């Protein structure tokens, strides 16, 4: 009995949000959580944080593009977000002659602002729809319930669609399907680039400093929302006007000190804090090492080509940044999960749950189910990673794979000629986008190496039947690297995807046999069809079973101890959350102390002339050496504060999120986490977890002193 009690206590301690852990739903802040926020330094009321009827902080926070957060900072719809969030738009506006990515850009009046393809979404309201969802699937088994869920969601969200005002709903599953909440968003389509620092500022430190502290990166960019003359969301037009927002954030240049309150609003993309030991074992042993290895191969090849030619660097920059970001993350995640014995902690917790669940039919077989489910899928997990991160890591292969839809239309009986034409036209438009981004030299090497890695590393019984035999018969010994190089050279020479004349002939006379004979399509299709025919159903069954077990597991957790459940929060799922904590230094290891801020002095210490990651604009060096900091100086340090760290609980999707002080003023932009706590998607470390933020004073200094865009500064409400 004593052992069981100990297990219970350990289990409960893992469940309860500790220290500054927690990604809370702003409209469902419990009184206990709010009281804790006040103790830490919050001076705002609950209604100032989130209100349905009045303007509040949530009205200044938006979804930026497809995976970041931004905030409104002026009465004319000005947005601050991260440089890496605006990266694609900045690169898209750039040319070799006008390289805004390299040199930076600021609009000195609104006429100079640059059109983009971005959208932003503002949260209009939040509605708990759990009862509606559960009523619609009542009595259904798990498979039928899962099959019907999208229909149920659509029925609910159809009730709030308002096309004229660009309103639409999105239903989120919380606590693994134990609660359902609908967020209603208003989408704006005319978003313009206003400013961005040079890449040497916005990405200072590059991959070397990524996920690291101390950091000296000016990770910001500036955009503006435009609306029609009637004040409604609209497509781009020169006649559109800047948005008059419901709320915007004042910007504080008072500065920060260790221990100050810090709150972050945003859209964290995904966590799995209630993951089981089985999931962690699969992640550590197969999923993460495979992803890291394959991305490492691709990145080295791309980097080699980017160094050779500025035009290639510009072309590949956005893709490279996206691949690199999570290459380092997943490498660090595995190391931290192992270092802090997360697998063993989860096992101990699960033993406590099993002891409680014994004799309870609804819960006692959950972990037997998990064991069977993971045993069934694990043999095929590596193959799936090698397809996604390896085979489809070639841009040509990834595009060729999209043509399977065209093939289906060409071979399926009863498809009209108009439908075939639509699919061909869509493929032609996609091909144009692909062609503009394609770098053949790097892609050839990526394809050759990833195809060879698949051959060497994946169980031969899981290979596409006959594919590698075909390479062997035509190009030589599969043990030789030269064989794969010859195969790829031939493929790139003969594919119609890279030949305008051949593509035009295919478009004029679409034929399935021509498409199927194309070497690039044949390559991609061999792997896609092999996976879809043999393994896709296994993966779907694995996910469905995990989802069913997960729902029961979380329900059991909350039933096991209702008091602890009151301090639980749902996993991140790209719905608005608020997290609170403090500005705080930390000690990552023995005899090492990290201060809570970095300064201009540190930028100069890291500066390496001409270096890919640590070069600086000449003007910035001059200004930093002269200590020309203006009103943005930190008087206590007689220097310019660049970045700072907080204890806030964030993850991917929070990039660009506003860091807000206790009075509701903007003090920085969140942009990264620290390497020592990269296990944060699975387990929050109360001692080591830190959010890395760019200080808003450095942002303003870059705009004002480095960029000369005082017009932007004048638009802000500064708190001094």
PDB file of N, CA and C in Angstrom, residues 286 290-291 293-294 378-388 390-391 450-464 468 527 530-531 535:
ATOM      1  N   UNK A 286      13.318   6.176 -32.945  1.00  0.00           N
ATOM      2  CA  UNK A 286      13.130   6.101 -34.395  1.00  0.00           C
ATOM      3  C   UNK A 286      12.794   7.452 -35.027  1.00  0.00           C
ATOM      4  N   UNK A 290      15.688   9.742 -37.176  1.00  0.00           N
ATOM      5  CA  UNK A 290      15.504   9.656 -38.629  1.00  0.00           C
ATOM      6  C   UNK A 290      15.324  11.042 -39.233  1.00  0.00           C
ATOM      7  N   UNK A 291      14.465  11.838 -38.620  1.00  0.00           N
ATOM      8  CA  UNK A 291      14.218  13.192 -39.123  1.00  0.00           C
ATOM      9  C   UNK A 291      15.489  14.026 -39.106  1.00  0.00           C
ATOM     10  N   UNK A 293      18.664  13.107 -39.109  1.00  0.00           N
ATOM     11  CA  UNK A 293      19.649  12.623 -40.073  1.00  0.00           C
ATOM     12  C   UNK A 293      19.301  13.055 -41.492  1.00  0.00           C
ATOM     13  N   UNK A 294      18.054  12.905 -41.880  1.00  0.00           N
ATOM     14  CA  UNK A 294      17.634  13.232 -43.242  1.00  0.00           C
ATOM     15  C   UNK A 294      17.659  14.734 -43.492  1.00  0.00           C
ATOM     16  N   UNK A 378       5.224   0.211 -34.763  1.00  0.00           N
ATOM     17  CA  UNK A 378       6.648   0.558 -34.685  1.00  0.00           C
ATOM     18  C   UNK A 378       7.498   0.005 -35.834  1.00  0.00           C
ATOM     19  N   UNK A 379       7.286  -1.205 -36.317  1.00  0.00           N
ATOM     20  CA  UNK A 379       8.134  -1.712 -37.412  1.00  0.00           C
ATOM     21  C   UNK A 379       8.068  -0.886 -38.699  1.00  0.00           C
ATOM     22  N   UNK A 380       7.040  -0.061 -38.850  1.00  0.00           N
ATOM     23  CA  UNK A 380       6.866   0.700 -40.089  1.00  0.00           C
ATOM     24  C   UNK A 380       7.110   2.196 -39.907  1.00  0.00           C
ATOM     25  N   UNK A 381       7.386   2.606 -38.674  1.00  0.00           N
ATOM     26  CA  UNK A 381       7.533   4.030 -38.375  1.00  0.00           C
ATOM     27  C   UNK A 381       8.711   4.661 -39.118  1.00  0.00           C
ATOM     28  N   UNK A 382       9.820   3.969 -39.164  1.00  0.00           N
ATOM     29  CA  UNK A 382      11.015   4.514 -39.808  1.00  0.00           C
ATOM     30  C   UNK A 382      10.787   4.729 -41.299  1.00  0.00           C
ATOM     31  N   UNK A 383      10.101   3.795 -41.928  1.00  0.00           N
ATOM     32  CA  UNK A 383       9.811   3.935 -43.353  1.00  0.00           C
ATOM     33  C   UNK A 383       9.014   5.201 -43.625  1.00  0.00           C
ATOM     34  N   UNK A 384       8.028   5.475 -42.788  1.00  0.00           N
ATOM     35  CA  UNK A 384       7.203   6.666 -42.986  1.00  0.00           C
ATOM     36  C   UNK A 384       8.038   7.936 -42.866  1.00  0.00           C
ATOM     37  N   UNK A 385       8.943   7.999 -41.886  1.00  0.00           N
ATOM     38  CA  UNK A 385       9.814   9.160 -41.739  1.00  0.00           C
ATOM     39  C   UNK A 385      10.726   9.319 -42.954  1.00  0.00           C
ATOM     40  N   UNK A 386      11.214   8.211 -43.484  1.00  0.00           N
ATOM     41  CA  UNK A 386      12.123   8.285 -44.625  1.00  0.00           C
ATOM     42  C   UNK A 386      11.402   8.722 -45.900  1.00  0.00           C
ATOM     43  N   UNK A 387      10.118   8.440 -45.990  1.00  0.00           N
ATOM     44  CA  UNK A 387       9.351   8.949 -47.136  1.00  0.00           C
ATOM     45  C   UNK A 387       9.117  10.451 -46.978  1.00  0.00           C
ATOM     46  N   UNK A 388       8.637  10.853 -45.832  1.00  0.00           N
ATOM     47  CA  UNK A 388       8.299  12.267 -45.616  1.00  0.00           C
ATOM     48  C   UNK A 388       9.516  13.174 -45.636  1.00  0.00           C
ATOM     49  N   UNK A 390      12.804  12.174 -46.398  1.00  0.00           N
ATOM     50  CA  UNK A 390      13.838  11.784 -47.343  1.00  0.00           C
ATOM     51  C   UNK A 390      13.372  11.842 -48.774  1.00  0.00           C
ATOM     52  N   UNK A 391      12.555  10.880 -49.183  1.00  0.00           N
ATOM     53  CA  UNK A 391      12.077  10.822 -50.564  1.00  0.00           C
ATOM     54  C   UNK A 391      11.379  12.126 -50.949  1.00  0.00           C
ATOM     55  N   UNK A 450      18.985  10.741 -50.702  1.00  0.00           N
ATOM     56  CA  UNK A 450      17.851  10.243 -49.912  1.00  0.00           C
ATOM     57  C   UNK A 450      17.326   8.916 -50.457  1.00  0.00           C
ATOM     58  N   UNK A 451      17.353   8.749 -51.779  1.00  0.00           N
ATOM     59  CA  UNK A 451      16.946   7.459 -52.351  1.00  0.00           C
ATOM     60  C   UNK A 451      17.912   6.357 -51.921  1.00  0.00           C
ATOM     61  N   UNK A 452      19.198   6.676 -51.873  1.00  0.00           N
ATOM     62  CA  UNK A 452      20.203   5.706 -51.453  1.00  0.00           C
ATOM     63  C   UNK A 452      20.055   5.382 -49.959  1.00  0.00           C
ATOM     64  N   UNK A 453      19.770   6.405 -49.145  1.00  0.00           N
ATOM     65  CA  UNK A 453      19.577   6.168 -47.714  1.00  0.00           C
ATOM     66  C   UNK A 453      18.369   5.268 -47.465  1.00  0.00           C
ATOM     67  N   UNK A 454      17.293   5.488 -48.212  1.00  0.00           N
ATOM     68  CA  UNK A 454      16.116   4.638 -48.069  1.00  0.00           C
ATOM     69  C   UNK A 454      16.483   3.193 -48.385  1.00  0.00           C
ATOM     70  N   UNK A 455      17.241   3.011 -49.458  1.00  0.00           N
ATOM     71  CA  UNK A 455      17.651   1.659 -49.855  1.00  0.00           C
ATOM     72  C   UNK A 455      18.476   0.985 -48.754  1.00  0.00           C
ATOM     73  N   UNK A 456      19.389   1.716 -48.165  1.00  0.00           N
ATOM     74  CA  UNK A 456      20.297   1.142 -47.169  1.00  0.00           C
ATOM     75  C   UNK A 456      19.666   0.963 -45.795  1.00  0.00           C
ATOM     76  N   UNK A 457      18.770   1.873 -45.409  1.00  0.00           N
ATOM     77  CA  UNK A 457      18.313   1.932 -44.016  1.00  0.00           C
ATOM     78  C   UNK A 457      16.952   1.294 -43.753  1.00  0.00           C
ATOM     79  N   UNK A 458      16.147   1.102 -44.795  1.00  0.00           N
ATOM     80  CA  UNK A 458      14.785   0.605 -44.599  1.00  0.00           C
ATOM     81  C   UNK A 458      14.702  -0.872 -44.975  1.00  0.00           C
ATOM     82  N   UNK A 459      13.980  -1.616 -44.171  1.00  0.00           N
ATOM     83  CA  UNK A 459      13.762  -3.047 -44.407  1.00  0.00           C
ATOM     84  C   UNK A 459      13.410  -3.282 -45.880  1.00  0.00           C
ATOM     85  N   UNK A 460      14.146  -4.171 -46.532  1.00  0.00           N
ATOM     86  CA  UNK A 460      13.951  -4.429 -47.962  1.00  0.00           C
ATOM     87  C   UNK A 460      12.535  -4.902 -48.270  1.00  0.00           C
ATOM     88  N   UNK A 461      11.884  -5.539 -47.293  1.00  0.00           N
ATOM     89  CA  UNK A 461      10.508  -5.990 -47.495  1.00  0.00           C
ATOM     90  C   UNK A 461       9.519  -4.831 -47.600  1.00  0.00           C
ATOM     91  N   UNK A 462       9.970  -3.633 -47.191  1.00  0.00           N
ATOM     92  CA  UNK A 462       9.099  -2.459 -47.245  1.00  0.00           C
ATOM     93  C   UNK A 462       9.399  -1.566 -48.452  1.00  0.00           C
ATOM     94  N   UNK A 463      10.354  -1.968 -49.287  1.00  0.00           N
ATOM     95  CA  UNK A 463      10.671  -1.189 -50.487  1.00  0.00           C
ATOM     96  C   UNK A 463       9.569  -1.332 -51.533  1.00  0.00           C
ATOM     97  N   UNK A 464       9.389  -0.319 -52.379  1.00  0.00           N
ATOM     98  CA  UNK A 464       8.469  -0.472 -53.522  1.00  0.00           C
ATOM     99  C   UNK A 464       8.965  -1.623 -54.401  1.00  0.00           C
ATOM    100  N   UNK A 468      14.048  -0.526 -56.984  1.00  0.00           N
ATOM    101  CA  UNK A 468      15.514  -0.518 -56.905  1.00  0.00           C
ATOM    102  C   UNK A 468      16.141  -1.518 -57.881  1.00  0.00           C
ATOM    103  N   UNK A 527       6.846   5.191 -54.401  1.00  0.00           N
ATOM    104  CA  UNK A 527       6.875   5.234 -52.941  1.00  0.00           C
ATOM    105  C   UNK A 527       5.505   5.592 -52.351  1.00  0.00           C
ATOM    106  N   UNK A 530       3.159   2.550 -52.854  1.00  0.00           N
ATOM    107  CA  UNK A 530       3.575   1.468 -51.964  1.00  0.00           C
ATOM    108  C   UNK A 530       3.110   1.743 -50.538  1.00  0.00           C
ATOM    109  N   UNK A 531       3.288   2.990 -50.094  1.00  0.00           N
ATOM    110  CA  UNK A 531       2.863   3.356 -48.737  1.00  0.00           C
ATOM    111  C   UNK A 531       1.345   3.317 -48.615  1.00  0.00           C
ATOM    112  N   UNK A 535       0.624   0.529 -46.075  1.00  0.00           N
ATOM    113  CA  UNK A 535       0.936   1.034 -44.730  1.00  0.00           C
ATOM    114  C   UNK A 535       0.045   2.175 -44.241  1.00  0.00           C
TER     115      UNK A 535
END
